mmCIF file of C-alpha atoms in Angstrom:
data_model
loop_
_atom_site.group_PDB
_atom_site.id
_atom_site.type_symbol
_atom_site.label_atom_id
_atom_site.label_comp_id
_atom_site.label_asym_id
_atom_site.label_seq_id
_atom_site.Cartn_x
_atom_site.Cartn_y
_atom_site.Cartn_z
ATOM 1 C CA MET Z 206 42.234 105.965 97.875
ATOM 2 C CA SER Z 207 45.098 107.423 96.318
ATOM 3 C CA GLU Z 208 45.041 105.200 93.210
ATOM 4 C CA GLU Z 209 41.038 106.200 92.849
ATOM 5 C CA LYS Z 210 42.023 109.815 93.173
ATOM 6 C CA GLU Z 211 44.643 109.841 90.590
ATOM 7 C CA ASP Z 212 42.335 107.674 88.150
ATOM 8 C CA GLU Z 213 39.430 110.810 88.434
ATOM 9 C CA LYS Z 214 39.845 113.186 85.749
ATOM 10 C CA PRO Z 215 37.907 116.274 85.241
ATOM 11 C CA GLU Z 216 35.026 116.754 83.079
ATOM 12 C CA ILE Z 217 35.803 118.657 80.109
ATOM 13 C CA THR Z 218 33.746 121.645 80.137
ATOM 14 C CA ASN Z 219 33.259 125.146 78.535
ATOM 15 C CA GLU Z 220 34.290 126.987 82.105
ATOM 16 C CA ASN Z 221 37.419 124.756 83.016
ATOM 17 C CA ILE Z 222 38.363 125.025 78.993
ATOM 18 C CA LEU Z 223 37.940 128.863 78.988
ATOM 19 C CA GLY Z 224 39.022 129.561 82.425
ATOM 20 C CA GLU Z 225 37.930 132.487 84.439
ATOM 21 C CA THR Z 226 37.254 135.765 82.523
ATOM 22 C CA SER Z 227 37.185 139.411 83.623
ATOM 23 C CA GLY Z 228 33.829 140.830 83.548
ATOM 24 C CA ASP Z 229 35.043 143.818 81.165
ATOM 25 C CA ILE Z 230 37.339 143.245 78.580
ATOM 26 C CA GLN Z 231 40.153 146.280 78.523
ATOM 27 C CA ARG Z 232 40.534 148.140 75.297
ATOM 28 C CA VAL Z 233 42.996 151.386 74.222
ATOM 29 C CA SER Z 234 41.009 153.324 72.040
ATOM 30 C CA LEU Z 235 43.224 154.822 69.060
ATOM 31 C CA VAL Z 236 43.418 158.580 68.474
ATOM 32 C CA SER Z 237 43.408 159.842 64.853
ATOM 33 C CA THR Z 238 47.328 161.882 64.377
ATOM 34 C CA SER Z 239 49.705 162.002 61.508
ATOM 35 C CA PRO Z 240 51.207 158.893 60.745
ATOM 36 C CA SER Z 241 54.766 158.826 62.847
ATOM 37 C CA VAL Z 242 58.271 157.459 61.081
ATOM 38 C CA ARG Z 243 57.770 154.183 63.255
ATOM 39 C CA SER Z 244 54.714 153.246 61.933
ATOM 40 C CA ILE Z 245 55.605 154.107 57.942
ATOM 41 C CA VAL Z 246 58.923 152.088 58.629
ATOM 42 C CA ARG Z 247 56.536 149.398 60.102
ATOM 43 C CA VAL Z 248 54.091 149.019 57.156
ATOM 44 C CA VAL Z 249 57.560 149.294 54.547
ATOM 45 C CA LEU Z 250 59.049 146.470 56.507
ATOM 46 C CA ILE Z 251 55.995 144.393 56.282
ATOM 47 C CA VAL Z 252 55.341 144.823 52.780
ATOM 48 C CA LEU Z 253 59.354 143.849 52.046
ATOM 49 C CA LEU Z 254 58.803 140.844 54.135
ATOM 50 C CA LEU Z 255 56.162 139.543 52.105
ATOM 51 C CA LEU Z 256 57.952 140.094 48.896
ATOM 52 C CA ALA Z 257 60.798 138.325 50.344
ATOM 53 C CA VAL Z 258 58.710 135.057 51.359
ATOM 54 C CA ARG Z 259 56.787 135.051 47.960
ATOM 55 C CA ASP Z 260 58.839 132.936 46.355
ATOM 56 C CA PHE Z 261 59.056 130.536 49.306
ATOM 57 C CA LEU Z 262 55.260 130.671 49.710
ATOM 58 C CA GLY Z 263 54.947 130.076 45.850
ATOM 59 C CA ILE Z 264 57.049 127.033 46.153
ATOM 60 C CA LEU Z 265 55.561 125.795 49.122
ATOM 61 C CA LEU Z 266 52.153 126.305 47.919
ATOM 62 C CA SER Z 267 52.625 124.209 44.935
ATOM 63 C CA SER Z 268 54.434 121.311 47.069
ATOM 64 C CA LEU Z 269 51.003 121.135 49.504
ATOM 65 C CA THR Z 270 48.343 122.181 47.534
ATOM 66 C CA TYR Z 271 46.877 118.611 46.735
ATOM 67 C CA LEU Z 272 47.504 118.014 50.344
ATOM 68 C CA PHE Z 273 45.566 120.775 51.571
ATOM 69 C CA PHE Z 274 42.970 120.562 49.084
ATOM 70 C CA MET Z 275 42.649 116.765 50.265
ATOM 71 C CA ILE Z 276 41.822 118.223 53.902
ATOM 72 C CA VAL Z 277 39.487 120.751 52.611
ATOM 73 C CA LEU Z 278 37.534 117.657 51.044
ATOM 74 C CA ALA Z 279 37.828 115.903 54.265
ATOM 75 C CA VAL Z 280 36.381 119.245 56.198
ATOM 76 C CA PHE Z 281 33.614 119.661 53.557
ATOM 77 C CA LEU Z 282 32.452 115.900 53.927
ATOM 78 C CA ALA Z 283 32.742 115.840 57.300
ATOM 79 C CA TYR Z 284 30.262 118.928 57.800
ATOM 80 C CA ILE Z 285 27.763 117.252 55.090
ATOM 81 C CA ILE Z 286 27.747 114.149 57.313
ATOM 82 C CA ASN Z 287 27.850 115.351 60.548
ATOM 83 C CA PRO Z 288 23.959 116.075 60.712
ATOM 84 C CA LEU Z 289 23.412 112.573 59.853
ATOM 85 C CA VAL Z 290 25.333 111.393 62.643
ATOM 86 C CA ASP Z 291 23.529 113.559 65.032
ATOM 87 C CA LEU Z 292 20.353 112.029 63.401
ATOM 88 C CA ILE Z 293 21.134 108.513 63.818
ATOM 89 C CA GLN Z 294 22.550 109.349 67.471
ATOM 90 C CA ARG Z 295 19.549 111.320 68.637
ATOM 91 C CA PRO Z 296 17.205 108.274 69.580
ATOM 92 C CA PHE Z 297 19.983 106.405 71.655
ATOM 93 C CA ILE Z 298 20.389 109.536 74.182
ATOM 94 C CA ASN Z 299 19.175 108.746 77.458
ATOM 95 C CA ARG Z 300 18.834 112.094 79.941
ATOM 96 C CA SER Z 301 20.131 109.614 82.700
ATOM 97 C CA TYR Z 302 23.196 107.612 81.124
ATOM 98 C CA GLY Z 303 23.958 109.726 78.367
ATOM 99 C CA ARG Z 304 24.628 108.874 75.120
ATOM 100 C CA ILE Z 305 24.373 104.748 74.571
ATOM 101 C CA MET Z 306 25.127 104.755 71.209
ATOM 102 C CA SER Z 307 29.167 105.416 70.549
ATOM 103 C CA ARG Z 308 29.707 108.298 67.922
ATOM 104 C CA ALA Z 309 31.951 106.229 66.155
ATOM 105 C CA LEU Z 310 29.279 103.593 65.406
ATOM 106 C CA ALA Z 311 27.082 106.716 64.294
ATOM 107 C CA ILE Z 312 29.627 107.886 62.054
ATOM 108 C CA ALA Z 313 30.095 104.456 60.483
ATOM 109 C CA LEU Z 314 26.808 104.120 60.312
ATOM 110 C CA ALA Z 315 26.006 107.335 58.655
ATOM 111 C CA PHE Z 316 29.090 106.375 56.346
ATOM 112 C CA LEU Z 317 27.513 103.297 55.562
ATOM 113 C CA LEU Z 318 24.253 104.818 54.454
ATOM 114 C CA LEU Z 319 26.151 107.560 52.148
ATOM 115 C CA PHE Z 320 28.065 104.686 50.620
ATOM 116 C CA SER Z 321 24.597 102.625 49.696
ATOM 117 C CA VAL Z 322 23.098 105.742 48.296
ATOM 118 C CA VAL Z 323 26.095 106.957 46.346
ATOM 119 C CA GLY Z 324 26.548 103.661 44.959
ATOM 120 C CA GLY Z 325 23.209 102.938 44.301
ATOM 121 C CA SER Z 326 22.886 105.981 42.179
ATOM 122 C CA VAL Z 327 25.883 105.369 40.483
ATOM 123 C CA TYR Z 328 24.618 101.942 39.691
ATOM 124 C CA TYR Z 329 21.807 102.886 38.254
ATOM 125 C CA LEU Z 330 22.840 106.055 36.545
ATOM 126 C CA THR Z 331 26.351 104.650 34.778
ATOM 127 C CA PRO Z 332 24.686 102.709 32.196
ATOM 128 C CA ARG Z 333 22.597 105.693 31.048
ATOM 129 C CA VAL Z 334 25.399 108.093 31.262
ATOM 130 C CA ILE Z 335 27.723 105.879 28.924
ATOM 131 C CA GLU Z 336 24.862 105.043 26.411
ATOM 132 C CA GLN Z 337 24.393 109.011 26.126
ATOM 133 C CA THR Z 338 28.275 109.214 26.125
ATOM 134 C CA LYS Z 339 28.697 106.867 23.480
ATOM 135 C CA THR Z 340 25.687 108.201 21.208
ATOM 136 C CA PHE Z 341 27.315 111.415 21.396
ATOM 137 C CA VAL Z 342 30.449 109.904 20.045
ATOM 138 C CA ALA Z 343 28.533 108.209 17.441
ATOM 139 C CA ASN Z 344 26.876 111.706 15.751
ATOM 140 C CA VAL Z 345 29.963 113.691 15.678
ATOM 141 C CA PRO Z 346 30.307 112.612 12.000
ATOM 142 C CA ALA Z 347 26.719 114.088 11.404
ATOM 143 C CA TYR Z 348 27.122 117.033 13.361
ATOM 144 C CA THR Z 349 30.398 118.080 11.241
ATOM 145 C CA THR Z 350 28.538 117.532 8.211
ATOM 146 C CA SER Z 351 25.985 119.991 9.778
ATOM 147 C CA VAL Z 352 28.261 122.662 10.476
ATOM 148 C CA GLN Z 353 29.835 122.285 7.419
ATOM 149 C CA SER Z 354 26.421 122.568 5.315
ATOM 150 C CA THR Z 355 25.787 125.669 7.789
ATOM 151 C CA ILE Z 356 29.142 127.489 6.768
ATOM 152 C CA ASN Z 357 28.345 126.748 3.305
ATOM 153 C CA ASP Z 358 24.778 128.112 3.415
ATOM 154 C CA LEU Z 359 25.905 131.123 5.094
ATOM 155 C CA ASN Z 360 28.851 131.823 2.160
ATOM 156 C CA ARG Z 361 26.277 131.549 -0.095
ATOM 157 C CA ARG Z 362 24.461 134.449 1.777
ATOM 158 C CA LEU Z 363 27.326 136.269 2.184
ATOM 159 C CA ALA Z 364 27.646 136.079 -1.902
ATOM 160 C CA ARG Z 365 24.346 137.359 -2.474
ATOM 161 C CA MET Z 366 24.799 140.323 -0.374
ATOM 162 C CA ARG Z 367 27.829 141.010 -2.748
ATOM 163 C CA MET Z 368 30.269 141.222 -0.045
ATOM 164 C CA SER Z 369 34.142 141.255 -0.689
ATOM 165 C CA GLU Z 370 35.999 137.930 -0.629
ATOM 166 C CA PRO Z 371 38.229 139.231 1.909
ATOM 167 C CA VAL Z 372 35.617 139.373 4.154
ATOM 168 C CA GLN Z 373 33.968 136.269 3.676
ATOM 169 C CA THR Z 374 37.296 134.519 3.983
ATOM 170 C CA GLU Z 375 37.890 136.536 7.505
ATOM 171 C CA ILE Z 376 34.260 135.593 8.443
ATOM 172 C CA ASN Z 377 35.007 131.920 7.435
ATOM 173 C CA GLU Z 378 38.302 131.960 9.520
ATOM 174 C CA LYS Z 379 36.549 133.268 12.483
ATOM 175 C CA ILE Z 380 33.678 130.782 12.537
ATOM 176 C CA ASN Z 381 36.357 127.618 11.979
ATOM 177 C CA THR Z 382 38.561 129.089 14.700
ATOM 178 C CA PHE Z 383 35.497 128.880 16.963
ATOM 179 C CA LEU Z 384 34.654 125.836 16.140
ATOM 180 C CA GLU Z 385 38.099 124.409 16.582
ATOM 181 C CA ASP Z 386 38.466 125.801 19.640
ATOM 182 C CA ALA Z 387 34.853 124.775 20.764
ATOM 183 C CA GLY Z 388 35.891 120.970 20.031
ATOM 184 C CA THR Z 389 38.968 121.492 21.713
ATOM 185 C CA PHE Z 390 37.563 122.778 24.640
ATOM 186 C CA ILE Z 391 34.842 119.907 24.716
ATOM 187 C CA THR Z 392 37.738 116.928 23.763
ATOM 188 C CA THR Z 393 39.947 118.856 26.916
ATOM 189 C CA LEU Z 394 36.736 118.486 29.265
ATOM 190 C CA LEU Z 395 36.073 115.161 28.699
ATOM 191 C CA GLY Z 396 39.972 113.992 28.469
ATOM 192 C CA LEU Z 397 40.371 115.762 32.094
ATOM 193 C CA SER Z 398 37.585 114.272 33.621
ATOM 194 C CA ALA Z 399 39.180 111.022 32.955
ATOM 195 C CA VAL Z 400 42.651 111.899 34.079
ATOM 196 C CA TYR Z 401 41.433 113.512 37.422
ATOM 197 C CA ALA Z 402 39.159 110.437 37.843
ATOM 198 C CA LEU Z 403 42.244 108.481 37.665
ATOM 199 C CA THR Z 404 44.531 110.622 39.689
ATOM 200 C CA PHE Z 405 41.921 111.488 42.778
ATOM 201 C CA LEU Z 406 40.970 107.469 42.971
ATOM 202 C CA PRO Z 407 43.244 106.813 46.013
ATOM 203 C CA TRP Z 408 41.240 110.214 47.369
ATOM 204 C CA LEU Z 409 37.739 107.888 47.473
ATOM 205 C CA ILE Z 410 39.685 105.966 50.206
ATOM 206 C CA LEU Z 411 41.887 108.646 52.064
ATOM 207 C CA VAL Z 412 39.345 111.471 52.189
ATOM 208 C CA PRO Z 413 36.497 109.555 54.272
ATOM 209 C CA ILE Z 414 39.024 108.592 56.489
ATOM 210 C CA LEU Z 415 40.112 111.942 57.240
ATOM 211 C CA ALA Z 416 36.556 112.791 57.479
ATOM 212 C CA PHE Z 417 35.696 110.191 59.921
ATOM 213 C CA PHE Z 418 38.274 111.322 62.504
ATOM 214 C CA PHE Z 419 37.449 114.857 62.181
ATOM 215 C CA LEU Z 420 33.950 113.620 62.710
ATOM 216 C CA LYS Z 421 34.891 111.839 66.025
ATOM 217 C CA ASP Z 422 37.722 113.616 67.484
ATOM 218 C CA ALA Z 423 36.042 117.287 66.560
ATOM 219 C CA GLN Z 424 35.644 118.636 70.434
ATOM 220 C CA LEU Z 425 39.418 116.850 71.000
ATOM 221 C CA PHE Z 426 40.854 119.549 68.418
ATOM 222 C CA ARG Z 427 38.992 122.415 69.623
ATOM 223 C CA VAL Z 428 39.861 121.630 73.380
ATOM 224 C CA GLY Z 429 43.387 121.118 72.294
ATOM 225 C CA LEU Z 430 43.536 125.023 70.219
ATOM 226 C CA LEU Z 431 41.671 126.436 73.175
ATOM 227 C CA ARG Z 432 44.778 124.945 75.455
ATOM 228 C CA ILE Z 433 47.136 126.295 73.534
ATOM 229 C CA VAL Z 434 45.817 130.043 74.086
ATOM 230 C CA PRO Z 435 46.506 131.851 77.511
ATOM 231 C CA VAL Z 436 43.371 131.408 80.300
ATOM 232 C CA GLY Z 437 41.387 134.262 80.121
ATOM 233 C CA ASP Z 438 39.760 136.872 77.727
ATOM 234 C CA TRP Z 439 42.349 135.310 74.571
ATOM 235 C CA ARG Z 440 40.954 132.122 75.276
ATOM 236 C CA THR Z 441 37.077 133.348 75.283
ATOM 237 C CA ARG Z 442 37.501 135.056 72.252
ATOM 238 C CA VAL Z 443 39.584 132.312 70.341
ATOM 239 C CA ASP Z 444 36.486 129.927 71.232
ATOM 240 C CA SER Z 445 34.125 132.635 69.753
ATOM 241 C CA ILE Z 446 36.383 132.493 66.638
ATOM 242 C CA ILE Z 447 36.049 128.956 66.348
ATOM 243 C CA SER Z 448 32.116 129.062 66.900
ATOM 244 C CA ASP Z 449 31.721 131.638 64.101
ATOM 245 C CA VAL Z 450 34.257 129.540 61.491
ATOM 246 C CA ASN Z 451 32.246 126.664 62.275
ATOM 247 C CA ASP Z 452 28.878 128.189 61.575
ATOM 248 C CA THR Z 453 30.043 129.735 58.803
ATOM 249 C CA LEU Z 454 31.455 126.077 57.278
ATOM 250 C CA LYS Z 455 28.935 124.533 57.965
ATOM 251 C CA ALA Z 456 26.638 126.968 56.543
ATOM 252 C CA TYR Z 457 28.323 126.644 53.255
ATOM 253 C CA ALA Z 458 29.107 123.052 52.732
ATOM 254 C CA ARG Z 459 25.359 122.601 53.415
ATOM 255 C CA ALA Z 460 24.191 125.490 50.783
ATOM 256 C CA GLN Z 461 26.657 123.905 48.179
ATOM 257 C CA LEU Z 462 25.374 120.607 48.692
ATOM 258 C CA ILE Z 463 22.151 121.122 48.068
ATOM 259 C CA SER Z 464 22.513 123.500 45.157
ATOM 260 C CA CYS Z 465 24.895 120.523 43.531
ATOM 261 C CA ILE Z 466 21.590 118.461 43.789
ATOM 262 C CA LEU Z 467 19.322 121.201 42.832
ATOM 263 C CA ILE Z 468 20.976 122.181 39.934
ATOM 264 C CA GLY Z 469 21.405 118.711 38.785
ATOM 265 C CA LEU Z 470 18.220 117.964 38.891
ATOM 266 C CA LEU Z 471 16.726 121.172 37.349
ATOM 267 C CA CYS Z 472 19.182 120.893 34.448
ATOM 268 C CA THR Z 473 18.610 117.094 33.890
ATOM 269 C CA LEU Z 474 14.623 118.140 33.954
ATOM 270 C CA GLY Z 475 15.215 121.400 31.781
ATOM 271 C CA PHE Z 476 17.381 120.054 28.922
ATOM 272 C CA TYR Z 477 14.998 117.142 28.844
ATOM 273 C CA LEU Z 478 12.009 119.293 28.141
ATOM 274 C CA LEU Z 479 14.068 121.098 25.556
ATOM 275 C CA GLY Z 480 14.559 117.950 23.850
ATOM 276 C CA ASN Z 481 18.165 117.577 24.488
ATOM 277 C CA ASP Z 482 19.527 114.006 23.658
ATOM 278 C CA TYR Z 483 22.167 114.226 26.397
ATOM 279 C CA ALA Z 484 20.082 115.765 29.344
ATOM 280 C CA LEU Z 485 21.431 113.088 31.674
ATOM 281 C CA LEU Z 486 24.878 113.551 30.954
ATOM 282 C CA LEU Z 487 24.670 117.361 31.110
ATOM 283 C CA GLY Z 488 22.476 117.733 34.093
ATOM 284 C CA ILE Z 489 24.883 115.413 35.984
ATOM 285 C CA LEU Z 490 27.750 117.607 35.264
ATOM 286 C CA ALA Z 491 25.965 120.714 36.032
ATOM 287 C CA GLY Z 492 25.553 119.225 39.418
ATOM 288 C CA VAL Z 493 29.385 118.329 40.055
ATOM 289 C CA LEU Z 494 30.632 121.726 38.477
ATOM 290 C CA GLU Z 495 28.098 123.910 40.673
ATOM 291 C CA LEU Z 496 30.935 123.060 43.227
ATOM 292 C CA ILE Z 497 33.369 125.249 41.310
ATOM 293 C CA PRO Z 498 32.337 129.229 41.663
ATOM 294 C CA LEU Z 499 31.846 130.809 38.634
ATOM 295 C CA LEU Z 500 33.810 128.785 36.244
ATOM 296 C CA GLY Z 501 31.641 125.862 36.325
ATOM 297 C CA PRO Z 502 28.123 127.219 35.183
ATOM 298 C CA LEU Z 503 30.197 129.112 32.586
ATOM 299 C CA THR Z 504 31.400 125.692 31.512
ATOM 300 C CA ILE Z 505 28.350 123.948 31.629
ATOM 301 C CA ALA Z 506 26.657 126.646 29.725
ATOM 302 C CA LEU Z 507 28.881 126.718 26.766
ATOM 303 C CA LEU Z 508 29.004 123.195 26.758
ATOM 304 C CA ALA Z 509 24.954 123.111 26.660
ATOM 305 C CA ILE Z 510 24.443 125.694 24.213
ATOM 306 C CA THR Z 511 26.838 124.557 21.824
ATOM 307 C CA ILE Z 512 25.755 120.872 21.969
ATOM 308 C CA GLY Z 513 22.301 122.547 21.764
ATOM 309 C CA GLY Z 514 23.304 124.436 18.344
ATOM 310 C CA LEU Z 515 24.394 121.296 17.050
ATOM 311 C CA GLU Z 516 20.914 120.023 17.153
ATOM 312 C CA SER Z 517 19.175 123.178 15.923
ATOM 313 C CA GLY Z 518 19.531 127.442 16.440
ATOM 314 C CA TRP Z 519 16.433 127.574 18.505
ATOM 315 C CA GLN Z 520 17.366 124.828 20.911
ATOM 316 C CA ALA Z 521 20.887 126.612 21.485
ATOM 317 C CA LEU Z 522 18.586 129.922 21.986
ATOM 318 C CA TRP Z 523 16.044 128.257 24.159
ATOM 319 C CA THR Z 524 19.625 126.311 26.173
ATOM 320 C CA ALA Z 525 20.770 129.838 26.866
ATOM 321 C CA VAL Z 526 17.710 131.443 28.210
ATOM 322 C CA PHE Z 527 16.669 128.278 30.311
ATOM 323 C CA LEU Z 528 20.338 128.591 31.898
ATOM 324 C CA ALA Z 529 20.049 132.295 32.326
ATOM 325 C CA ALA Z 530 17.208 131.986 34.135
ATOM 326 C CA LEU Z 531 17.958 129.360 36.576
ATOM 327 C CA ARG Z 532 21.336 131.442 37.157
ATOM 328 C CA VAL Z 533 19.547 134.140 38.409
ATOM 329 C CA ALA Z 534 16.849 132.316 40.334
ATOM 330 C CA GLN Z 535 19.892 130.317 42.021
ATOM 331 C CA ASP Z 536 22.228 133.262 42.777
ATOM 332 C CA TYR Z 537 19.509 135.999 43.960
ATOM 333 C CA LEU Z 538 16.319 133.781 45.219
ATOM 334 C CA ILE Z 539 17.432 130.235 46.003
ATOM 335 C CA TYR Z 540 21.056 130.588 47.349
ATOM 336 C CA PRO Z 541 20.393 133.330 49.805
ATOM 337 C CA ARG Z 542 17.811 131.490 51.250
ATOM 338 C CA ILE Z 543 19.882 128.284 51.561
ATOM 339 C CA VAL Z 544 23.053 130.061 52.954
ATOM 340 C CA ARG Z 545 20.839 131.781 55.606
ATOM 341 C CA GLU Z 546 23.767 133.329 58.176
ATOM 342 C CA GLY Z 547 26.573 131.699 56.703
ATOM 343 C CA ILE Z 548 28.610 133.286 53.760
ATOM 344 C CA HIS Z 549 27.510 136.586 52.783
ATOM 345 C CA LEU Z 550 30.014 138.183 49.608
ATOM 346 C CA HIS Z 551 29.593 140.906 47.265
ATOM 347 C CA PRO Z 552 29.735 139.562 43.729
ATOM 348 C CA LEU Z 553 33.093 141.293 43.000
ATOM 349 C CA ALA Z 554 34.577 139.856 45.842
ATOM 350 C CA ILE Z 555 33.616 136.195 44.714
ATOM 351 C CA ILE Z 556 35.013 136.801 41.048
ATOM 352 C CA LEU Z 557 38.245 138.455 42.533
ATOM 353 C CA SER Z 558 38.432 135.313 45.066
ATOM 354 C CA VAL Z 559 37.972 132.937 42.497
ATOM 355 C CA LEU Z 560 40.660 134.746 40.240
ATOM 356 C CA ALA Z 561 43.144 134.706 42.979
ATOM 357 C CA GLY Z 562 42.428 131.049 43.989
ATOM 358 C CA GLU Z 563 43.146 130.018 40.373
ATOM 359 C CA GLN Z 564 46.304 131.870 40.088
ATOM 360 C CA ILE Z 565 47.478 130.242 43.374
ATOM 361 C CA ALA Z 566 46.292 127.096 43.081
ATOM 362 C CA GLY Z 567 44.693 126.211 39.911
ATOM 363 C CA ILE Z 568 41.543 124.149 39.918
ATOM 364 C CA PRO Z 569 41.943 123.109 44.055
ATOM 365 C CA GLY Z 570 42.608 126.739 44.607
ATOM 366 C CA VAL Z 571 38.957 127.613 42.643
ATOM 367 C CA PHE Z 572 37.203 125.457 44.691
ATOM 368 C CA ILE Z 573 38.354 126.759 48.152
ATOM 369 C CA ALA Z 574 38.273 130.344 47.659
ATOM 370 C CA ILE Z 575 35.197 131.120 48.538
ATOM 371 C CA PRO Z 576 35.218 129.598 52.035
ATOM 372 C CA VAL Z 577 39.038 130.896 52.622
ATOM 373 C CA VAL Z 578 37.965 134.252 51.860
ATOM 374 C CA ALA Z 579 34.671 133.833 54.171
ATOM 375 C CA VAL Z 580 36.745 132.408 57.144
ATOM 376 C CA MET Z 581 39.243 135.551 56.471
ATOM 377 C CA THR Z 582 36.243 137.683 56.956
ATOM 378 C CA VAL Z 583 35.533 135.875 60.058
ATOM 379 C CA LEU Z 584 38.791 136.568 61.538
ATOM 380 C CA TYR Z 585 38.520 140.227 60.323
ATOM 381 C CA LYS Z 586 35.256 141.108 62.033
ATOM 382 C CA HIS Z 587 36.888 139.521 64.939
ATOM 383 C CA ILE Z 588 39.943 141.792 65.079
ATOM 384 C CA LEU Z 589 37.655 145.011 64.217
ATOM 385 C CA ASP Z 590 35.367 143.972 67.349
ATOM 386 C CA HIS Z 591 38.594 143.354 69.636
ATOM 387 C CA THR Z 592 40.488 146.564 68.495
ATOM 388 C CA ASP Z 593 37.512 148.625 67.702
ATOM 389 C CA SER Z 594 39.141 149.809 64.589
ATOM 390 C CA ARG Z 595 37.971 151.308 61.561
ATOM 391 C CA GLY Z 596 40.281 149.467 59.204
ATOM 392 C CA LEU Z 597 42.449 146.569 59.082
ATOM 393 C CA PHE Z 598 45.325 148.976 58.792
ATOM 394 C CA THR Z 599 44.181 151.693 61.016
ATOM 395 C CA GLY Z 600 46.553 150.819 64.379
ATOM 396 C CA LEU Z 601 49.498 150.580 61.776
ATOM 397 C CA LEU Z 602 49.083 154.029 60.520
ATOM 398 C CA GLU Z 603 47.454 155.903 63.736
ATOM 399 C CA PRO Z 604 50.466 155.600 66.493
ATOM 400 C CA LYS Z 605 48.908 154.847 69.827
ATOM 401 C CA GLU Z 606 49.149 158.292 71.810
ATOM 402 C CA ASN Z 607 46.507 159.845 74.241
ATOM 403 C CA LYS Z 608 45.640 156.251 75.390
ATOM 404 C CA GLU Z 609 42.435 156.080 76.907
ATOM 405 C CA THR Z 610 40.685 152.954 78.834
ATOM 406 C CA THR Z 611 37.228 151.990 77.882
ATOM 407 C CA THR Z 612 35.115 148.884 78.388
ATOM 408 C CA LEU Z 613 32.611 147.030 76.528
#
């Protein structure tokens, strides 16, 4: 009997995880008074501490950037595959016996299905992408001749306008500089794509493995994190934060996946209808670069307009009009409907987040900037809800005087 009692393990439920909570959460209301010397000193010390650890954090971030980026990609992949795992496991759930199919098996089947779809797409599209790339490389001499002819024609028109020779020289130098920069940009982009493909090749194995364990043991991670927090109101608050962060990241991952597929398909179709010979290549690049906020769409726009301009001026113009209309529709009509209750950031906040992410961690920082800011926003809202403050630094600048107990 004693051995049977020792073998019995309590079932993990929300009640025994969160523990008993009081009916009302006691809070302290803050009364506005003039900042005390202690509060000002506290703020100064915080600023000095941040300045002191800045260099250390810079070294640490530069060393752990790619490891952190790998974990972020694994979490992103886990959020994408999770609905498919639930769909596979749903028919094998019995009310009497619970889940008949193990979650690990469902995850393995989901990965198998995903790899089959991706592998089939790569097998079908790769020959066509290679063909269009070879065509572009073969047409580079013809494009160079066309550009030189356009410059000569411009010089003749400037001469007819009796424009001075220094002005003509200045205009020609500006045009040549622009063309050289455009050529360098395209070459660098293709070179970086090849380098990153080789650099991140081992990630094709490591990221799915990490995503597998995130999917399999997500509930254990949550329970382990909650057990660190004291039982009671604090644990309830942390559990609410975890749920909100999960909803936010889930909405972001879903929105990014749908946006990439949709933008890739629409760009491929649009470029094809505009007569672009590299519609498939540019469409795939547009779908992939959609993962990078702001910089991705801007890069594909410059690339597509430049290539369109090598064919004709009208194609470049219509390409610019098409991409502008698509971006407006994506940002103001499509994306808000996809993301729903997830991430709602002001455009200025997105721009500043992307710039800060690029300064801190480069390209990986640009990719993870928006979800990081979204998670910080969730935490900020919970801080305000918990302290009933008007701002993040209200409690620092307003000393706690005339304390008054209130309830939610």
